[in-house]
Structure formats: structure tokens, C-alpha cells
Amino acid sequence: MSNTPMAASPLTRAVLEIDEYASGLGWDQPARLFALVDTARLRAQEPALASQLGQGGAQESAALTPVEQEEIPAGKPLDEFLGTIAWPDAVVGCALTVERLMLPPSAEASVPQGLSEARLAKWVAEHPDRQEVRMTVGVLRDGTRDSALRLREKDSPTEVLTGGDLVPGLAEALSATFEE
């Protein structure tokens, strides 16, 4: 968590830690899913991991540890995959990092009507104002959410935008993985 602000909430710190991890892997990566577990509980249940988690500090009682899950199956739509997930009670939240193309709001008026999903994706990919973005979204069982957005053209830890409502659709899909 070298670039993660300590004053941030535990979820914000976890999301930024995942963003930093994904950044170290470079761009053009597959989506990655993480379970978020209570660090103090993990340290107590898995003492062998204590050295990997670092020294416990004053904020540890509220800290979250991201645990990367198995690779998301290639070729399966993300929303379908998320619909198959059920978390054990020890998981207090989850996070996903995924890369996408996005357009500025000014481009919405020029979107051709009636395009299939594949043709729309092609149109966006060819649009001159498209931006490549890495989105990292985290949610907790209690409904708390946070996210980090990193543009490929401004790929710097100081240029990461954070906020709870930046990617509402993905946050909703992740929250649904905790519904009974």
C-alpha cells in the first residue's frame, strides 16, 4: 500500500491497493476478482500469513486484506459470471478490477441507434475520443462501496480518481454477489 492514503476508509485503501497491484501488472490484463477479508481476523486465523501482512498497526482493527480469486473464465460475460458467485461468511466484501473503453458524455449524442452489442463495441473502439480506463470497484456486505478509476493516458498513482458512485452498475453487480 505504498501510495495508499492512511486517512482513507478501509474500503478505499483496499480498492487503491488493488489498483496499485493491477497497475504493476500493466495494461491489457483480464478482469480480476478479489475477496475482501478482515485483516485482524485473517491474522488470528492464519498466523503463518502474519509476516506477509506486515506489522499490525492502530488501523488494523478496521483494515481489509484483498485475496485474489481464481481467474475469471474467458469468454463468459462478466455479469453472468458474477451471478454465479456466493461468498462464505468470512468474506466481508469483494472487489473487481477490469479494463474498459469509455467515451466522454459529449459523445453520447452521436451514438448510432439500433446497433447490436458487438457493433456498438466496435463503434466505441474506433471513436476518436475513446479513453482506456481501469476500474477497480469494491463493495462490502453492509452496502458500502468505493471505486478507483485510472486512465491509461494518465497512468500515475496521483491521477487515480476515487469515489463511491463512479461505476454504479458494477457496484450493484458486486453487491448482488452477497444476496441470499
Tab-separated table of C-alpha atoms in Angstrom:
chain	number	residue	atom	x	y	z
A	1	MET	CA	0.000	0.000	0.000
A	2	SER	CA	2.856	2.382	-0.695
A	3	ASN	CA	0.709	5.048	-2.364
A	4	THR	CA	-2.445	4.460	-0.354
A	5	PRO	CA	-3.533	7.314	1.921
A	6	MET	CA	-3.792	6.097	5.518
A	7	ALA	CA	-6.600	8.559	6.288
A	8	ALA	CA	-8.866	6.857	3.757
A	9	SER	CA	-11.550	4.373	4.798
A	10	PRO	CA	-10.551	0.695	4.913
A	11	LEU	CA	-12.515	0.023	1.718
A	12	THR	CA	-10.875	2.948	-0.103
A	13	ARG	CA	-7.452	1.700	0.999
A	14	ALA	CA	-8.259	-1.822	-0.247
A	15	VAL	CA	-9.521	-0.511	-3.604
A	16	LEU	CA	-6.390	1.639	-4.038
A	17	GLU	CA	-4.164	-1.270	-3.043
A	18	ILE	CA	-5.818	-3.430	-5.728
A	19	ASP	CA	-5.470	-0.586	-8.257
A	20	GLU	CA	-1.775	-0.321	-7.428
A	21	TYR	CA	-1.362	-4.094	-7.779
A	22	ALA	CA	-3.159	-4.095	-11.160
A	23	SER	CA	-1.057	-1.147	-12.283
A	24	GLY	CA	2.095	-3.148	-11.583
A	25	LEU	CA	0.835	-5.866	-13.934
A	26	GLY	CA	0.463	-3.394	-16.798
A	27	TRP	CA	-2.419	-2.815	-19.167
A	28	ASP	CA	-4.358	-5.248	-21.348
A	29	GLN	CA	-4.990	-7.592	-18.429
A	30	PRO	CA	-8.047	-9.759	-17.791
A	31	ALA	CA	-10.560	-8.808	-15.116
A	32	ARG	CA	-9.504	-9.852	-11.608
A	33	LEU	CA	-11.782	-10.665	-8.674
A	34	PHE	CA	-10.819	-10.264	-5.016
A	35	ALA	CA	-12.408	-11.333	-1.748
A	36	LEU	CA	-12.020	-8.720	0.988
A	37	VAL	CA	-11.392	-10.159	4.434
A	38	ASP	CA	-10.933	-8.571	7.841
A	39	THR	CA	-7.161	-8.322	8.353
A	40	ALA	CA	-7.249	-8.843	12.126
A	41	ARG	CA	-9.432	-11.939	11.731
A	42	LEU	CA	-7.191	-13.282	8.962
A	43	ARG	CA	-4.086	-12.698	11.090
A	44	ALA	CA	-5.696	-14.565	14.014
A	45	GLN	CA	-6.921	-17.479	11.882
A	46	GLU	CA	-3.811	-17.774	9.705
A	47	PRO	CA	-0.771	-16.868	11.853
A	48	ALA	CA	1.568	-18.117	9.118
A	49	LEU	CA	0.389	-15.206	6.943
A	50	ALA	CA	1.190	-12.583	9.591
A	51	SER	CA	4.655	-11.854	8.181
A	52	GLN	CA	3.210	-11.358	4.677
A	53	LEU	CA	0.561	-8.976	6.024
A	54	GLY	CA	3.150	-6.751	7.699
A	55	GLN	CA	3.121	-5.354	11.186
A	56	GLY	CA	-0.242	-4.806	12.815
A	57	GLY	CA	-0.899	-1.140	13.448
A	58	ALA	CA	-3.503	1.041	15.050
A	59	GLN	CA	-5.715	0.827	11.956
A	60	GLU	CA	-5.524	-2.949	11.660
A	61	SER	CA	-8.799	-3.474	13.507
A	62	ALA	CA	-10.577	-1.866	10.539
A	63	ALA	CA	-8.209	-2.987	7.759
A	64	LEU	CA	-9.217	-5.194	4.844
A	65	THR	CA	-6.962	-7.647	3.039
A	66	PRO	CA	-7.690	-8.340	-0.658
A	67	VAL	CA	-7.359	-12.020	-1.606
A	68	GLU	CA	-7.225	-12.616	-5.353
A	69	GLN	CA	-9.568	-15.318	-6.581
A	70	GLU	CA	-9.153	-17.776	-9.428
A	71	GLU	CA	-9.074	-16.348	-12.916
A	72	ILE	CA	-12.408	-15.313	-14.371
A	73	PRO	CA	-13.346	-17.744	-17.162
A	74	ALA	CA	-12.526	-16.355	-20.605
A	75	GLY	CA	-15.464	-15.981	-22.947
A	76	LYS	CA	-18.092	-15.799	-20.191
A	77	PRO	CA	-19.780	-12.389	-19.873
A	78	LEU	CA	-18.798	-10.696	-16.625
A	79	ASP	CA	-22.390	-10.194	-15.463
A	80	GLU	CA	-23.146	-13.903	-15.958
A	81	PHE	CA	-20.001	-14.886	-14.073
A	82	LEU	CA	-20.789	-12.568	-11.151
A	83	GLY	CA	-24.256	-14.130	-10.967
A	84	THR	CA	-22.645	-17.479	-10.079
A	85	ILE	CA	-20.677	-16.242	-7.058
A	86	ALA	CA	-21.526	-16.952	-3.435
A	87	TRP	CA	-19.169	-15.823	-0.671
A	88	PRO	CA	-18.526	-17.556	2.651
A	89	ASP	CA	-19.271	-15.617	5.842
A	90	ALA	CA	-15.571	-14.809	6.397
A	91	VAL	CA	-15.621	-12.598	3.291
A	92	VAL	CA	-16.757	-9.093	4.301
A	93	GLY	CA	-16.602	-7.633	0.813
A	94	CYS	CA	-15.338	-8.123	-2.700
A	95	ALA	CA	-13.661	-6.102	-5.409
A	96	LEU	CA	-13.137	-6.361	-9.133
A	97	THR	CA	-10.673	-4.667	-11.412
A	98	VAL	CA	-11.494	-4.528	-15.109
A	99	GLU	CA	-10.371	-2.538	-18.150
A	100	ARG	CA	-12.870	-0.934	-20.495
A	101	LEU	CA	-13.197	1.700	-23.193
A	102	MET	CA	-15.322	4.695	-22.332
A	103	LEU	CA	-16.490	7.813	-24.094
A	104	PRO	CA	-16.960	11.299	-22.672
A	105	PRO	CA	-20.574	12.372	-22.044
A	106	SER	CA	-20.336	14.674	-25.079
A	107	ALA	CA	-20.150	11.599	-27.351
A	108	GLU	CA	-23.480	10.171	-26.138
A	109	ALA	CA	-25.499	12.253	-28.605
A	110	SER	CA	-23.611	10.763	-31.560
A	111	VAL	CA	-24.145	7.087	-30.651
A	112	PRO	CA	-25.882	5.415	-33.608
A	113	GLN	CA	-29.253	3.898	-32.692
A	114	GLY	CA	-30.113	0.242	-33.204
A	115	LEU	CA	-26.593	-1.191	-33.109
A	116	SER	CA	-26.037	-4.694	-31.817
A	117	GLU	CA	-23.805	-5.014	-28.768
A	118	ALA	CA	-20.889	-6.161	-30.947
A	119	ARG	CA	-21.308	-3.286	-33.438
A	120	LEU	CA	-21.638	-0.760	-30.602
A	121	ALA	CA	-18.403	-2.066	-29.045
A	122	LYS	CA	-16.680	-1.702	-32.431
A	123	TRP	CA	-18.038	1.842	-32.822
A	124	VAL	CA	-16.753	2.819	-29.355
A	125	ALA	CA	-13.351	1.209	-30.042
A	126	GLU	CA	-12.997	3.290	-33.212
A	127	HIS	CA	-14.269	6.569	-31.730
A	128	PRO	CA	-11.539	9.269	-31.680
A	129	ASP	CA	-12.472	10.416	-28.143
A	130	ARG	CA	-12.404	6.972	-26.536
A	131	GLN	CA	-10.416	6.500	-23.339
A	132	GLU	CA	-8.999	3.284	-21.951
A	133	VAL	CA	-9.781	3.042	-18.259
A	134	ARG	CA	-9.079	0.574	-15.468
A	135	MET	CA	-11.931	0.437	-12.979
A	136	THR	CA	-11.474	-1.084	-9.551
A	137	VAL	CA	-14.729	-1.368	-7.631
A	138	GLY	CA	-15.154	-2.687	-4.104
A	139	VAL	CA	-18.271	-3.334	-2.036
A	140	LEU	CA	-18.892	-4.522	1.492
A	141	ARG	CA	-21.730	-6.696	2.766
A	142	ASP	CA	-23.227	-3.655	4.530
A	143	GLY	CA	-23.635	-1.834	1.187
A	144	THR	CA	-20.583	0.430	1.454
A	145	ARG	CA	-18.916	0.947	-1.928
A	146	ASP	CA	-15.875	2.621	-3.345
A	147	SER	CA	-14.049	2.662	-6.637
A	148	ALA	CA	-10.893	3.848	-8.342
A	149	LEU	CA	-10.568	4.890	-11.986
A	150	ARG	CA	-7.254	5.120	-13.789
A	151	LEU	CA	-6.989	6.393	-17.364
A	152	ARG	CA	-4.336	4.734	-19.492
A	153	GLU	CA	-3.189	8.124	-20.794
A	154	LYS	CA	-2.709	9.378	-17.211
A	155	ASP	CA	-1.275	6.201	-15.722
A	156	SER	CA	0.014	7.577	-12.428
A	157	PRO	CA	-0.935	6.906	-8.788
A	158	THR	CA	-1.536	10.649	-8.350
A	159	GLU	CA	-4.082	10.655	-11.209
A	160	VAL	CA	-6.407	7.961	-9.812
A	161	LEU	CA	-9.963	9.175	-9.263
A	162	THR	CA	-11.850	7.656	-6.314
A	163	GLY	CA	-15.468	7.744	-5.251
A	164	GLY	CA	-18.350	5.545	-4.226
A	165	ASP	CA	-20.586	6.247	-7.225
A	166	LEU	CA	-18.149	6.232	-10.139
A	167	VAL	CA	-19.207	2.825	-11.506
A	168	PRO	CA	-22.702	2.214	-10.100
A	169	GLY	CA	-23.636	-0.688	-12.382
A	170	LEU	CA	-20.556	-2.707	-11.477
A	171	ALA	CA	-21.006	-1.877	-7.789
A	172	GLU	CA	-24.598	-3.176	-7.986
A	173	ALA	CA	-23.439	-6.391	-9.674
A	174	LEU	CA	-20.798	-6.955	-6.999
A	175	SER	CA	-23.294	-6.203	-4.196
A	176	ALA	CA	-25.635	-8.813	-5.682
A	177	THR	CA	-22.989	-11.497	-5.011
A	178	PHE	CA	-23.821	-11.105	-1.296
A	179	GLU	CA	-27.584	-11.514	-1.670
A	180	GLU	CA	-29.036	-14.752	-0.331
